[in-house]
């Protein structure tokens, strides 16, 4: 080691030491940004896994314009919102099967899109004598599971989380136009090919349709869930799509409108996916959206699946 410094003036040594200290301090301040550990200094994360259910709900709602909404169905259906979150499950329906899978995964917070107790408002007075209801209620209470419905807010999110989930599952997100909302324009495909892609990408075994399988479709209206006949028919009247892809219908409404439109010679087809499977991708989208915002908490999407078999 050189003894050069032994011949330098005290002033020179002072400035060399000051420069050294300044360099070290700069390195310390830059290290967390670069992900580089500094010897002798403990790295501290700016994120905490110590969230309550209510804190997670508040974080989600901050991203939804105009929320919280009055008279919303997006309320807690079971459990204590002040409890600490051990894990989060997103799903379409909080079925008994989903609840048991959440328990096995160590999750105590389920975010469901649709009702837990078999009616839109999750009213339970009329179910007190039901063994089915009591079993689910006790399963949730025994395991301290919080169920929160996120329906109105997910659709009010910009963009609509369910719509984006379907588009991403179909690899159609590049065709999304916020100004057109539910309408997309894709390179022309036959109805038969679109049906095949829907079944494959959304995991649907069977679906119903009206139309000619060889018809070429480009302008598509995507209406997941159960919007109702007036809403679905209104979208057809306004958007003039080649194809409507929806979740479920009242069969005396949208299907009959499309059938009469085709009889008149209009080029339009209808594909009915089923309610649950049409919106499930939105809950997958939500789980992926949440992960970077709630670091340190395991977030899992557990599909509730299609309730129907086909004979």
Coordinates of C-alpha atoms in Angstrom, one line a residue:
X1 CA 0.0 0.0 0.0
X2 CA 1.4 3.4 -1.0
X3 CA 2.4 5.9 1.7
X4 CA 1.9 8.8 -0.7
X5 CA -0.6 10.5 1.6
X6 CA 2.1 10.7 4.3
X7 CA 3.8 13.5 2.2
X8 CA 0.6 15.4 1.4
X9 CA -0.5 18.4 3.3
X10 CA -3.3 18.3 5.9
X11 CA -5.5 20.3 3.6
X12 CA -5.1 17.9 0.8
X13 CA -5.9 15.0 3.1
X14 CA -9.0 16.8 4.4
X15 CA -10.4 17.3 0.9
X16 CA -9.6 13.7 -0.1
X17 CA -11.5 12.4 2.9
X18 CA -14.5 14.7 2.2
X19 CA -14.6 13.5 -1.3
X20 CA -14.6 9.9 -0.1
X21 CA -17.4 10.5 2.4
X22 CA -19.5 12.3 -0.3
X23 CA -19.0 9.3 -2.7
X24 CA -20.1 6.8 0.0
X25 CA -23.2 8.9 0.8
X26 CA -24.2 9.1 -2.9
X27 CA -23.8 5.3 -3.2
X28 CA -26.0 4.8 -0.2
X29 CA -28.7 7.0 -1.5
X30 CA -28.6 5.4 -5.0
X31 CA -28.4 1.8 -3.8
X32 CA -32.1 1.3 -3.1
X33 CA -33.0 2.7 -6.5
X34 CA -30.5 0.3 -8.2
X35 CA -31.4 -2.6 -6.0
X36 CA -27.7 -2.8 -4.8
X37 CA -27.1 -3.6 -1.1
X38 CA -24.7 -1.4 0.8
X39 CA -22.5 -3.1 3.4
X40 CA -23.4 -2.2 6.9
X41 CA -26.9 -0.8 5.9
X42 CA -30.1 -2.9 6.1
X43 CA -32.4 -2.6 3.1
X44 CA -36.0 -1.6 3.9
X45 CA -39.0 -2.2 1.7
X46 CA -41.4 0.7 1.1
X47 CA -44.2 -1.9 0.9
X48 CA -45.9 -3.7 3.7
X49 CA -47.9 -6.9 3.7
X50 CA -49.8 -5.7 6.8
X51 CA -53.1 -4.8 5.2
X52 CA -56.6 -4.9 6.6
X53 CA -59.6 -5.9 4.4
X54 CA -60.9 -2.4 4.5
X55 CA -57.6 -0.9 3.4
X56 CA -57.6 -3.2 0.4
X57 CA -61.2 -2.2 -0.4
X58 CA -60.3 1.5 -0.1
X59 CA -57.3 1.1 -2.3
X60 CA -59.4 -0.6 -5.0
X61 CA -62.2 2.0 -4.8
X62 CA -59.7 4.9 -5.2
X63 CA -59.2 3.7 -8.8
X64 CA -63.0 3.8 -9.6
X65 CA -64.3 7.2 -10.7
X66 CA -67.2 8.4 -8.5
X67 CA -66.9 5.7 -5.9
X68 CA -68.1 4.8 -3.4
X69 CA -71.6 4.7 -5.0
X70 CA -74.9 5.2 -3.2
X71 CA -77.2 2.2 -3.2
X72 CA -74.4 -0.1 -4.5
X73 CA -74.4 -3.9 -4.1
X74 CA -70.6 -3.7 -3.6
X75 CA -70.8 -4.4 0.2
X76 CA -69.3 -6.9 2.6
X77 CA -71.4 -10.0 2.7
X78 CA -69.6 -11.7 5.6
X79 CA -66.7 -11.2 8.0
X80 CA -64.9 -8.3 9.7
X81 CA -63.4 -5.7 7.5
X82 CA -60.9 -4.7 10.2
X83 CA -59.1 -8.1 10.1
X84 CA -55.7 -8.4 8.7
X85 CA -55.5 -10.0 5.2
X86 CA -53.7 -13.3 5.0
X87 CA -54.4 -13.8 1.3
X88 CA -56.9 -12.7 -1.4
X89 CA -59.0 -14.7 -3.8
X90 CA -60.8 -13.2 -6.7
X91 CA -63.7 -15.2 -8.3
X92 CA -67.0 -14.8 -10.1
X93 CA -69.2 -16.5 -7.4
X94 CA -68.1 -17.3 -3.8
X95 CA -69.4 -20.9 -4.0
X96 CA -68.8 -23.4 -1.2
X97 CA -66.1 -25.0 -3.4
X98 CA -64.3 -21.7 -3.9
X99 CA -64.5 -20.9 -0.2
X100 CA -62.9 -24.2 0.7
X101 CA -60.1 -23.7 -1.9
X102 CA -59.5 -20.2 -0.4
X103 CA -59.2 -21.7 3.0
X104 CA -56.7 -24.3 1.8
X105 CA -54.7 -21.5 0.1
X106 CA -54.5 -19.6 3.4
X107 CA -56.7 -16.7 2.1
X108 CA -59.2 -15.0 4.3
X109 CA -60.5 -12.4 1.9
X110 CA -62.7 -13.3 -1.2
X111 CA -63.6 -10.7 -3.8
X112 CA -66.6 -11.9 -5.7
X113 CA -68.3 -10.3 -8.7
X114 CA -71.8 -11.7 -8.1
X115 CA -74.1 -12.4 -5.1
X116 CA -73.1 -14.9 -2.4
X117 CA -76.6 -15.6 -1.1
X118 CA -78.6 -16.3 -4.2
X119 CA -80.2 -12.9 -4.8
X120 CA -79.1 -9.5 -6.2
X121 CA -79.0 -7.7 -2.8
X122 CA -77.8 -10.7 -0.8
X123 CA -80.8 -10.5 1.5
X124 CA -80.8 -13.4 3.9
X125 CA -84.0 -13.2 6.0
X126 CA -85.8 -15.4 3.7
X127 CA -83.1 -18.0 3.8
X128 CA -82.9 -18.5 7.6
X129 CA -84.5 -22.0 7.4
X130 CA -82.3 -23.1 4.5
X131 CA -79.7 -25.7 5.3
X132 CA -77.8 -24.7 2.2
X133 CA -77.6 -21.1 3.4
X134 CA -76.7 -22.1 7.0
X135 CA -73.9 -24.3 5.7
X136 CA -72.3 -21.6 3.7
X137 CA -72.7 -19.0 6.5
X138 CA -71.1 -21.3 9.1
X139 CA -68.3 -22.2 6.7
X140 CA -67.5 -18.5 6.3
X141 CA -67.8 -17.7 10.0
X142 CA -65.8 -20.6 11.3
X143 CA -62.9 -19.7 9.1
X144 CA -63.2 -15.9 9.5
X145 CA -63.6 -15.4 5.7
X146 CA -64.5 -11.9 4.5
X147 CA -66.6 -11.8 1.3
X148 CA -66.8 -8.5 -0.5
X149 CA -68.8 -8.1 -3.7
X150 CA -67.1 -5.9 -6.4
X151 CA -69.6 -5.6 -9.2
X152 CA -70.6 -2.0 -9.8
X153 CA -67.1 -0.7 -9.2
X154 CA -65.5 -3.2 -11.6
X155 CA -67.8 -2.2 -14.4
X156 CA -67.3 1.5 -13.6
X157 CA -63.5 1.2 -13.6
X158 CA -61.9 2.9 -16.6
X159 CA -61.6 0.7 -18.6
X160 CA -64.3 -1.8 -17.5
X161 CA -62.4 -4.6 -15.8
X162 CA -64.7 -7.3 -17.1
X163 CA -64.5 -6.0 -20.7
X164 CA -60.7 -5.9 -20.5
X165 CA -60.6 -9.4 -19.0
X166 CA -62.5 -10.8 -22.0
X167 CA -60.5 -8.8 -24.5
X168 CA -57.2 -10.0 -23.0
X169 CA -58.3 -13.6 -22.9
X170 CA -59.2 -13.4 -26.6
X171 CA -56.1 -11.4 -27.4
X172 CA -58.3 -8.6 -28.7
X173 CA -57.2 -5.9 -26.3
X174 CA -55.3 -4.1 -29.1
X175 CA -58.7 -3.4 -30.8
X176 CA -60.2 -1.7 -27.8
X177 CA -61.4 1.9 -28.3
X178 CA -62.5 3.7 -25.1
X179 CA -64.7 6.0 -27.2
X180 CA -66.6 3.0 -28.7
X181 CA -66.8 1.2 -25.3
X182 CA -68.4 -2.2 -26.1
X183 CA -67.6 -2.2 -29.9
X184 CA -64.4 -3.5 -31.4
X185 CA -63.4 -4.0 -35.0
X186 CA -61.2 -7.0 -35.7
X187 CA -59.7 -8.5 -38.9
X188 CA -62.6 -10.4 -40.5
X189 CA -63.1 -14.0 -39.2
X190 CA -65.8 -16.5 -39.9
X191 CA -68.4 -17.0 -37.1
X192 CA -67.3 -20.6 -36.9
X193 CA -63.7 -19.6 -36.2
X194 CA -64.7 -17.0 -33.6
X195 CA -66.9 -19.6 -31.8
X196 CA -63.9 -22.0 -31.8
X197 CA -61.6 -19.3 -30.3
X198 CA -64.2 -18.3 -27.7
X199 CA -64.5 -21.9 -26.5
X200 CA -60.7 -22.4 -26.4
X201 CA -59.7 -19.1 -24.9
X202 CA -62.5 -18.7 -22.3
X203 CA -62.6 -22.4 -21.4
X204 CA -66.2 -23.0 -22.5
X205 CA -67.3 -26.5 -23.5
X206 CA -70.6 -25.5 -25.1
X207 CA -72.3 -22.3 -26.1
X208 CA -75.4 -21.2 -28.0
X209 CA -75.5 -19.1 -31.2
X210 CA -77.8 -17.8 -33.9
X211 CA -76.2 -17.3 -37.3
X212 CA -74.5 -18.7 -40.3
X213 CA -71.2 -20.3 -39.3
X214 CA -69.6 -19.2 -42.6
X215 CA -70.6 -15.5 -42.1
X216 CA -67.6 -13.2 -41.9
X217 CA -67.6 -11.0 -38.8
X218 CA -65.5 -7.9 -38.2
X219 CA -67.6 -5.5 -36.1
X220 CA -68.3 -7.1 -32.8
X221 CA -70.3 -6.0 -29.8
X222 CA -69.0 -7.6 -26.5
X223 CA -71.6 -7.5 -23.8
X224 CA -70.6 -9.9 -20.9
X225 CA -73.0 -10.7 -18.1
X226 CA -76.7 -10.1 -18.2
X227 CA -77.5 -6.6 -19.5
X228 CA -81.1 -7.4 -20.3
X229 CA -83.0 -7.3 -23.6
X230 CA -83.4 -3.5 -23.9
X231 CA -79.7 -2.9 -23.3
X232 CA -78.6 -5.6 -25.7
X233 CA -81.0 -4.7 -28.4
X234 CA -80.2 -1.0 -27.9
X235 CA -76.5 -1.8 -28.5
X236 CA -77.4 -3.6 -31.7
X237 CA -79.5 -0.7 -32.9
X238 CA -76.8 1.8 -32.2
X239 CA -73.7 -0.1 -33.1
X240 CA -74.9 -2.2 -36.1
X241 CA -72.5 -5.0 -35.3
X242 CA -72.0 -8.2 -37.4
X243 CA -71.9 -10.2 -34.2
X244 CA -73.0 -9.8 -30.6
X245 CA -71.2 -11.8 -27.9
X246 CA -73.1 -11.7 -24.6
X247 CA -73.3 -13.6 -21.4
X248 CA -76.9 -14.5 -20.9
X249 CA -80.3 -13.4 -22.3
X250 CA -84.0 -13.6 -21.7
X251 CA -84.8 -15.9 -24.6
X252 CA -88.0 -14.0 -25.5
X253 CA -86.0 -10.7 -26.0
X254 CA -82.6 -10.5 -27.7
X255 CA -82.7 -13.9 -29.4
X256 CA -86.1 -13.1 -31.0
X257 CA -84.9 -9.6 -32.1
X258 CA -81.9 -11.2 -33.8
X259 CA -84.0 -13.9 -35.4
X260 CA -86.4 -11.3 -37.0
X261 CA -83.4 -9.1 -38.0
X262 CA -81.9 -12.0 -39.9
X263 CA -85.2 -12.8 -41.5
X264 CA -85.2 -9.3 -42.9
X265 CA -81.8 -10.0 -44.4
X266 CA -79.6 -8.2 -41.9
X267 CA -76.1 -9.5 -41.4
X268 CA -76.0 -10.2 -37.7
X269 CA -75.2 -13.2 -35.5
X270 CA -75.5 -13.8 -31.8
X271 CA -73.3 -15.9 -29.5
X272 CA -74.4 -16.6 -25.9
X273 CA -71.5 -17.6 -23.7
X274 CA -73.3 -18.1 -20.3
X275 CA -73.3 -15.6 -17.5
X276 CA -70.6 -17.0 -15.3
X277 CA -68.0 -17.8 -17.9
X278 CA -68.6 -14.5 -19.8
X279 CA -67.5 -12.4 -16.8
X280 CA -65.0 -14.7 -15.1
X281 CA -62.1 -13.2 -17.1
X282 CA -62.7 -9.9 -15.4
X283 CA -61.9 -11.4 -12.1
X284 CA -58.7 -12.8 -13.5
X285 CA -57.9 -9.3 -14.8
X286 CA -58.6 -7.9 -11.3
X287 CA -56.2 -10.3 -9.6
X288 CA -53.4 -9.3 -12.0
X289 CA -54.2 -5.6 -11.6
X290 CA -54.1 -6.0 -7.8
X291 CA -50.7 -7.8 -7.4
X292 CA -48.4 -4.9 -8.0
X293 CA -50.5 -2.6 -5.8
X294 CA -50.6 -4.9 -2.8
X295 CA -47.1 -6.4 -2.6
X296 CA -46.5 -9.0 0.0
X297 CA -50.0 -10.5 -0.1
X298 CA -50.7 -13.6 -2.1
X299 CA -53.5 -13.0 -4.6
X300 CA -55.1 -15.9 -6.4
X301 CA -57.8 -16.2 -9.0
X302 CA -60.0 -19.2 -8.4
X303 CA -62.7 -19.6 -11.2
X304 CA -66.1 -20.6 -9.9
X305 CA -66.7 -22.2 -13.3
X306 CA -69.8 -23.0 -15.4
X307 CA -72.5 -24.4 -13.2
X308 CA -74.2 -26.3 -16.0
X309 CA -73.6 -29.7 -17.6
X310 CA -74.9 -30.5 -21.1
X311 CA -77.1 -33.6 -21.8

